[in-house]
Coordinates of C-alpha atoms in Angstrom, one line a residue:
X1 CA 0.0 0.0 0.0
X2 CA 1.2 3.5 -0.9
X3 CA 2.0 5.9 1.9
X4 CA 1.5 9.5 0.9
X5 CA 2.1 12.8 2.6
X6 CA -0.7 15.4 2.2
X7 CA 1.5 17.4 -0.2
X8 CA 2.1 14.3 -2.3
X9 CA -1.6 13.6 -2.5
X10 CA -2.4 17.2 -3.4
X11 CA 0.2 17.1 -6.1
X12 CA -1.3 13.9 -7.6
X13 CA -4.8 15.5 -7.5
X14 CA -3.6 18.7 -9.2
X15 CA -1.7 16.7 -11.8
X16 CA -4.8 14.6 -12.5
X17 CA -6.8 17.8 -13.1
X18 CA -4.2 19.0 -15.7
X19 CA -3.1 21.9 -13.5
X20 CA 0.5 21.0 -13.0
X21 CA 3.3 22.7 -14.8
X22 CA 2.9 25.6 -17.2
X23 CA -0.1 25.8 -19.5
X24 CA 0.5 25.0 -23.2
X25 CA 1.8 27.8 -25.3
X26 CA -0.6 27.2 -28.1
X27 CA -4.1 25.9 -27.2
X28 CA -5.9 24.1 -30.0
X29 CA -9.5 22.8 -30.3
X30 CA -8.1 19.3 -30.2
X31 CA -6.5 20.0 -26.9
X32 CA -9.7 21.5 -25.6
X33 CA -11.5 18.3 -26.6
X34 CA -8.9 16.2 -24.9
X35 CA -9.1 18.2 -21.7
X36 CA -12.9 17.7 -21.5
X37 CA -12.5 14.0 -22.3
X38 CA -10.0 13.7 -19.5
X39 CA -12.0 15.6 -16.9
X40 CA -15.2 13.7 -17.9
X41 CA -17.4 16.7 -17.5
X42 CA -17.2 20.5 -17.8
X43 CA -19.7 22.3 -15.6
X44 CA -21.8 25.0 -17.3
X45 CA -22.8 28.1 -15.4
X46 CA -24.5 31.4 -16.5
X47 CA -22.8 33.8 -14.1
X48 CA -21.0 36.3 -16.3
X49 CA -19.4 38.9 -13.9
X50 CA -16.2 37.7 -15.6
X51 CA -16.0 35.0 -18.3
X52 CA -18.4 32.2 -17.6
X53 CA -17.2 29.4 -15.4
X54 CA -16.7 26.7 -18.2
X55 CA -14.4 29.1 -20.0
X56 CA -12.4 29.9 -16.8
X57 CA -11.9 26.1 -16.3
X58 CA -10.5 25.8 -19.8
X59 CA -8.4 28.9 -19.4
X60 CA -6.8 27.5 -16.2
X61 CA -5.7 24.5 -18.3
X62 CA -5.2 25.8 -21.8
X63 CA -4.7 29.6 -21.4
X64 CA -6.6 32.1 -23.6
X65 CA -8.7 30.4 -26.2
X66 CA -11.4 31.2 -28.8
X67 CA -14.7 30.8 -27.1
X68 CA -16.2 29.4 -30.4
X69 CA -14.2 26.2 -30.1
X70 CA -16.3 24.9 -27.2
X71 CA -19.5 25.6 -29.0
X72 CA -18.2 24.0 -32.2
X73 CA -17.1 20.9 -30.3
X74 CA -20.7 20.7 -29.0
X75 CA -23.0 21.9 -31.8
X76 CA -21.0 21.3 -35.0
X77 CA -18.5 18.5 -34.3
X78 CA -20.9 16.6 -32.0
X79 CA -17.9 15.7 -29.8
X80 CA -19.8 16.8 -26.7
X81 CA -23.4 16.7 -25.3
X82 CA -25.0 18.5 -22.4
X83 CA -26.5 16.7 -19.5
X84 CA -26.5 16.4 -15.7
X85 CA -23.0 15.2 -14.9
X86 CA -22.3 16.6 -11.4
X87 CA -24.4 19.5 -12.6
X88 CA -25.4 20.7 -16.0
X89 CA -22.2 20.0 -18.0
X90 CA -20.6 19.3 -21.3
X91 CA -19.8 15.6 -21.5
X92 CA -17.8 13.7 -24.1
X93 CA -20.3 12.1 -26.5
X94 CA -18.7 8.7 -26.2
X95 CA -20.0 8.7 -22.6
X96 CA -23.6 9.3 -23.6
X97 CA -24.2 5.6 -23.0
X98 CA -23.4 5.9 -19.3
X99 CA -26.1 8.6 -18.8
X100 CA -28.8 7.2 -20.9
X101 CA -30.2 5.0 -18.1
X102 CA -30.5 8.0 -15.9
X103 CA -32.5 9.8 -18.6
X104 CA -34.9 6.9 -19.0
X105 CA -35.3 6.5 -15.2
X106 CA -36.2 10.1 -14.9
X107 CA -38.9 9.4 -17.6
X108 CA -40.4 6.5 -15.8
X109 CA -43.3 6.9 -13.3
X110 CA -41.9 8.0 -10.0
X111 CA -38.7 5.9 -10.3
X112 CA -36.7 8.9 -9.0
X113 CA -37.4 11.8 -6.7
X114 CA -37.2 14.1 -9.7
X115 CA -39.7 12.0 -11.7
X116 CA -42.2 11.8 -8.8
X117 CA -42.1 15.6 -8.3
X118 CA -42.7 16.2 -11.9
X119 CA -45.4 13.6 -12.5
X120 CA -48.3 15.8 -11.2
X121 CA -47.1 18.7 -13.4
X122 CA -46.8 16.4 -16.4
X123 CA -50.3 15.0 -15.8
X124 CA -51.8 18.5 -15.7
X125 CA -49.8 19.9 -18.6
X126 CA -49.7 17.1 -21.2
X127 CA -50.8 19.6 -23.8
X128 CA -47.6 21.6 -23.2
X129 CA -45.5 18.6 -23.9
X130 CA -47.5 17.8 -27.0
X131 CA -47.2 21.4 -28.2
X132 CA -43.4 21.3 -27.8
X133 CA -42.9 18.0 -29.5
X134 CA -45.2 18.9 -32.4
X135 CA -43.3 22.1 -33.0
X136 CA -39.9 20.3 -32.8
X137 CA -41.0 17.5 -35.2
X138 CA -42.4 20.0 -37.7
X139 CA -39.9 22.8 -37.5
X140 CA -36.7 21.4 -36.1
X141 CA -34.7 22.8 -33.1
X142 CA -36.4 25.2 -30.8
X143 CA -35.4 27.5 -27.9
X144 CA -37.4 28.9 -25.0
X145 CA -37.9 32.0 -27.1
X146 CA -39.8 29.9 -29.7
X147 CA -42.8 29.9 -27.5
X148 CA -44.9 32.7 -26.1
X149 CA -46.3 33.0 -22.6
X150 CA -50.0 32.0 -22.3
X151 CA -52.4 34.8 -22.9
X152 CA -53.0 36.6 -19.6
X153 CA -50.1 35.0 -17.8
X154 CA -49.0 36.9 -14.7
X155 CA -45.5 38.2 -14.4
X156 CA -43.2 35.6 -13.0
X157 CA -41.5 35.9 -9.7
X158 CA -37.8 36.8 -9.9
X159 CA -36.8 33.4 -8.5
X160 CA -38.9 31.4 -11.0
X161 CA -36.2 30.2 -13.4
X162 CA -38.8 29.0 -15.9
X163 CA -40.5 32.4 -16.0
X164 CA -44.2 32.5 -16.8
X165 CA -44.0 30.1 -19.7
X166 CA -44.9 26.4 -19.0
X167 CA -43.0 25.5 -22.2
X168 CA -39.7 26.4 -20.4
X169 CA -40.3 23.8 -17.8
X170 CA -41.6 21.4 -20.4
X171 CA -38.4 21.7 -22.4
X172 CA -36.3 21.1 -19.3
X173 CA -38.3 18.0 -18.5
X174 CA -38.0 16.6 -22.1
X175 CA -34.3 17.2 -22.0
X176 CA -33.8 15.6 -18.6
X177 CA -35.8 12.6 -19.7
X178 CA -33.8 12.2 -22.9
X179 CA -36.6 12.9 -25.4
X180 CA -34.7 16.0 -26.4
X181 CA -31.0 16.9 -26.5
X182 CA -29.4 20.3 -26.6
X183 CA -28.6 20.7 -30.3
X184 CA -26.4 23.8 -29.9
X185 CA -26.1 27.1 -28.0
X186 CA -26.4 30.5 -29.6
X187 CA -25.5 33.5 -27.4
X188 CA -25.6 31.0 -24.6
X189 CA -29.3 30.2 -25.5
X190 CA -30.1 26.5 -25.6
X191 CA -31.7 25.1 -28.8
X192 CA -33.4 21.7 -28.3
X193 CA -34.0 19.0 -30.9
X194 CA -35.1 15.3 -30.9
X195 CA -32.4 13.0 -29.5
X196 CA -32.5 10.9 -32.6
X197 CA -31.6 13.9 -34.7
X198 CA -28.8 15.2 -32.5
X199 CA -27.3 11.7 -31.8
X200 CA -28.6 9.5 -34.7
X201 CA -26.0 6.8 -34.1
X202 CA -27.5 6.0 -30.7
X203 CA -29.6 2.9 -30.1
X204 CA -31.0 2.2 -26.6
X205 CA -30.0 -1.5 -27.1
X206 CA -26.4 -0.2 -26.4
X207 CA -27.2 0.8 -22.8
X208 CA -24.6 -1.0 -20.6
X209 CA -25.5 -2.8 -17.4
X210 CA -25.6 -0.9 -14.2
X211 CA -22.3 -2.4 -13.1
X212 CA -20.6 -1.6 -16.4
X213 CA -21.9 2.0 -16.1
X214 CA -20.7 2.4 -12.5
X215 CA -17.3 0.9 -13.3
X216 CA -16.8 3.1 -16.3
X217 CA -17.8 6.3 -14.6
X218 CA -15.8 5.4 -11.6
X219 CA -12.7 4.9 -13.7
X220 CA -13.2 8.3 -15.4
X221 CA -13.6 9.9 -12.0
X222 CA -10.5 8.2 -10.6
X223 CA -8.5 9.3 -13.6
X224 CA -9.7 12.9 -13.2
X225 CA -9.4 13.1 -9.4
X226 CA -6.2 11.2 -9.0
X227 CA -6.7 10.4 -5.3
X228 CA -10.2 9.1 -4.3
X229 CA -11.8 8.0 -1.1
X230 CA -15.1 6.1 -1.3
X231 CA -16.9 9.1 0.4
X232 CA -15.6 11.4 -2.4
X233 CA -16.4 9.2 -5.4
X234 CA -20.2 9.8 -5.7
X235 CA -19.9 13.5 -5.9
X236 CA -17.9 13.6 -9.1
X237 CA -20.8 12.7 -11.3
X238 CA -23.4 13.1 -8.5
X239 CA -24.3 9.4 -8.7
X240 CA -26.2 7.4 -6.1
X241 CA -23.3 5.1 -5.2
X242 CA -23.3 5.4 -1.4
X243 CA -20.8 7.4 0.6
X244 CA -19.5 5.0 3.2
X245 CA -16.0 3.6 3.4
X246 CA -15.0 0.4 1.6
X247 CA -17.5 -1.9 3.3
X248 CA -19.6 -3.3 0.4
X249 CA -21.2 0.0 -0.7
X250 CA -21.2 0.7 -4.4
X251 CA -18.4 3.2 -4.1
X252 CA -16.2 0.7 -2.3
X253 CA -17.1 -2.0 -4.8
X254 CA -16.2 0.3 -7.7
X255 CA -12.9 1.2 -6.2
X256 CA -12.1 -2.4 -5.4
X257 CA -12.8 -3.3 -9.0
X258 CA -10.5 -0.5 -10.2
X259 CA -7.7 -1.8 -8.0
X260 CA -8.3 -5.3 -9.2
X261 CA -8.0 -4.3 -12.9
X262 CA -4.9 -2.2 -12.2
X263 CA -6.4 1.2 -12.8
X264 CA -5.8 2.1 -9.2
X265 CA -3.7 1.3 -6.2
X266 CA -4.6 1.5 -2.5
X267 CA -3.0 4.2 -0.5
X268 CA -3.0 6.0 2.9
X269 CA -2.6 9.7 3.1
X270 CA -1.2 11.0 6.3
X271 CA -3.7 13.4 7.9
X272 CA -6.8 11.9 6.1
X273 CA -8.8 9.1 7.7
X274 CA -9.5 5.9 5.8
X275 CA -8.1 4.1 2.7
X276 CA -7.8 5.8 -0.6
X277 CA -7.2 4.7 -4.2
X278 CA -4.7 6.5 -6.4
X279 CA -4.9 6.4 -10.2
X280 CA -2.1 4.1 -11.4
X281 CA -1.1 6.2 -14.5
X282 CA 0.0 9.0 -12.2
X283 CA 2.6 6.9 -10.5
X284 CA 4.5 6.6 -13.8
X285 CA 4.7 10.4 -14.2
X286 CA 6.8 13.1 -12.7
X287 CA 4.3 15.7 -11.7
X288 CA 5.7 19.3 -11.4
X289 CA 4.4 21.9 -9.0
X290 CA 1.1 23.5 -10.0
X291 CA 0.9 26.6 -12.0
X292 CA -0.3 29.8 -10.3
X293 CA -3.8 30.2 -11.5
X294 CA -7.3 31.2 -10.6
X295 CA -10.0 28.6 -10.4
X296 CA -13.7 28.9 -11.0
X297 CA -15.7 27.9 -7.9
X298 CA -17.2 25.3 -10.3
X299 CA -13.9 23.9 -11.2
X300 CA -13.8 20.1 -10.9
X301 CA -10.7 20.3 -8.7
X302 CA -12.8 22.0 -6.0
X303 CA -16.4 21.4 -6.7
X304 CA -16.7 18.8 -4.0
X305 CA -16.6 20.8 -0.8
X306 CA -15.8 17.9 1.5
X307 CA -12.9 16.8 -0.6
X308 CA -11.6 20.4 -0.9
X309 CA -11.7 20.7 2.9
X310 CA -10.0 17.4 3.6
X311 CA -7.4 17.6 0.9
X312 CA -6.6 21.3 0.8
X313 CA -7.8 22.5 4.2
X314 CA -9.8 25.1 2.3
X315 CA -13.4 26.1 2.8
X316 CA -15.2 27.1 -0.4
X317 CA -18.6 28.6 -0.5
X318 CA -20.2 30.4 -3.5
X319 CA -21.6 33.7 -2.3
X320 CA -23.4 34.8 -5.4
X321 CA -26.8 34.0 -3.8
X322 CA -25.8 35.5 -0.4
X323 CA -27.0 39.0 0.4
X324 CA -24.3 41.5 -0.3
X325 CA -24.0 42.6 3.3
X326 CA -23.4 39.0 4.4
X327 CA -20.7 38.1 1.9
X328 CA -17.2 37.5 3.3
X329 CA -15.2 36.9 0.1
X330 CA -17.3 38.4 -2.7
X331 CA -19.9 37.7 -5.3
X332 CA -17.9 35.3 -7.5
X333 CA -14.5 34.8 -5.7
X334 CA -12.0 32.6 -7.4
X335 CA -9.7 30.3 -5.4
X336 CA -6.0 31.0 -6.0
X337 CA -3.9 27.9 -6.7
X338 CA -0.2 28.3 -5.9
X339 CA 2.4 25.6 -5.7
X340 CA 0.1 22.7 -4.7
X341 CA -2.0 24.7 -2.3
X342 CA -5.1 26.8 -2.3
X343 CA -3.8 29.9 -0.7
X344 CA -6.5 32.5 -1.0
X345 CA -9.3 34.0 -3.1
X346 CA -9.7 36.9 -5.5
X347 CA -13.0 38.6 -6.2
X348 CA -13.0 39.9 -9.8
X349 CA -15.3 41.9 -12.0
X350 CA -14.7 42.7 -15.7
X351 CA -16.0 46.0 -17.1
X352 CA -16.0 45.0 -20.8
X353 CA -17.0 48.4 -22.1
X354 CA -14.2 50.2 -20.2
X355 CA -11.9 47.2 -20.7
X356 CA -11.0 47.2 -17.0
X357 CA -10.6 44.2 -14.8
X358 CA -11.1 45.0 -11.1
X359 CA -9.9 42.7 -8.3
X360 CA -12.3 44.0 -5.8
X361 CA -10.7 42.1 -3.0
X362 CA -7.7 39.7 -2.5
X363 CA -8.1 37.4 0.5
X364 CA -5.1 35.2 1.6
X365 CA -5.5 32.3 3.9
X366 CA -4.4 33.3 7.5
X367 CA -1.8 30.5 7.5
X368 CA -0.3 31.6 4.2
X369 CA -0.4 35.4 4.5
X370 CA 2.8 35.6 6.6
X371 CA 4.6 33.3 4.1
X372 CA 3.5 35.2 0.9
X373 CA 6.7 36.5 -0.7
X374 CA 7.9 38.4 -3.7
X375 CA 7.8 35.2 -5.9
X376 CA 4.1 34.6 -5.0
X377 CA 3.0 38.2 -5.7
X378 CA 5.0 38.2 -9.0
X379 CA 3.4 35.0 -10.2
X380 CA -0.1 36.2 -9.1
X381 CA 0.5 39.5 -11.0
X382 CA 1.4 37.6 -14.1
X383 CA -1.6 35.4 -13.8
X384 CA -3.9 38.4 -13.2
X385 CA -2.6 40.1 -16.4
X386 CA -3.3 37.0 -18.4
X387 CA -6.7 36.7 -16.8
X388 CA -7.4 40.3 -17.8
X389 CA -6.5 39.6 -21.4
X390 CA -8.7 36.5 -21.3
X391 CA -11.6 38.8 -20.2
X392 CA -10.9 41.4 -23.0
X393 CA -9.4 43.9 -20.5
X394 CA -6.4 46.2 -20.9
X395 CA -6.2 47.7 -17.4
X396 CA -6.3 46.2 -13.9
X397 CA -7.4 47.8 -10.7
X398 CA -6.7 46.3 -7.3
X399 CA -9.2 47.0 -4.4
X400 CA -9.0 45.8 -0.9
X401 CA -6.7 43.2 0.7
X402 CA -7.0 40.8 3.5
X403 CA -4.5 41.3 5.1
X404 CA -4.4 44.9 3.9
X405 CA -0.8 44.7 2.9
X406 CA -1.6 42.0 0.3
X407 CA -3.3 44.5 -1.9
X408 CA -0.3 46.9 -1.7
X409 CA 2.2 44.1 -2.5
X410 CA 0.1 42.9 -5.4
X411 CA 0.0 46.4 -6.8
X412 CA 3.7 46.8 -6.5
X413 CA 4.2 43.4 -8.3
X414 CA 1.9 44.6 -11.1
X415 CA 4.0 47.7 -11.5
X416 CA 7.3 45.7 -11.6
X417 CA 5.9 43.1 -14.0

């Protein structure tokens, strides 16, 4: 059994997430496809105070890149599809087979919590579903804007994501149940079409067994996470595999299988309770220290809060939905990755008209602030300049610091860079 220090485990996890060493000098669409294939899922989010999360994740691994590549890989090349994989995400099309069962289970009567909650709505609104499907069959792909609100419909509450149009909810249900797929996005707007049109090669006879599905997704998650405990495994694809230690639960069985097949080896990490599994391919590589970069709060390195806390001793909470007066770190603060540790957060905002990126606040972890030296601030300044260019900004403004001197030292580093 491997014996790992916490630092060694973190380095393996960072290497598995393609965040070790410098980013490639020349990103390509093929590399972007390979990154998404390796990660297994690229979470999509609509927050746009800076570039959207999915592009930040790609920037952290590829550097500045044309945004159209991602949408071409999805809508033109058909190399990706959208579905619930951890959350709404781009997923490699070859993994469609491992999510098809989930779609059909959502469609069956009350077989899942989601299905049972929706059954009453579906029973009362069958005409909405029929309207959508008739329109799609006759006219091709549709978006939420393809349908008007019912005559006399009241104004929707601000929190009602589907607005005052039942067709919005109907489209989401038809997508979740696999009747429709996302054909493409235009200006971030989803366009839906029949699954047989978007993915005509698919046949439901190809659905793998549950065990094959679990083993395959487990192997993808192990490859992308690098170091896995049974309690961490289910969160990667948000699967119902059980969260206990290796004791016969699905997570334990999957990891045992991956060890038996040679995809993983058992390990103990000093400072973390229990028995882990490490992806075998990582043991054949020399993994350099991580690059200095900013991470989306929806980055797959940190999206599991328990794992982030246990492995990095870093508490991450998205404050976008927290009242402004109650926020500690900012609306969309980005974790700072530096030499195998998460050392702080930066709260950015891009003014695209003025072409100014503002770092409204820089928060360093209390344990790290006394250790932050010139090398750190210089590397963060370089990263921030690249992030500004990525956001189409020419100028950078630094706001507050925690501790206060961190803002001053970052400004000085920006001037010297």
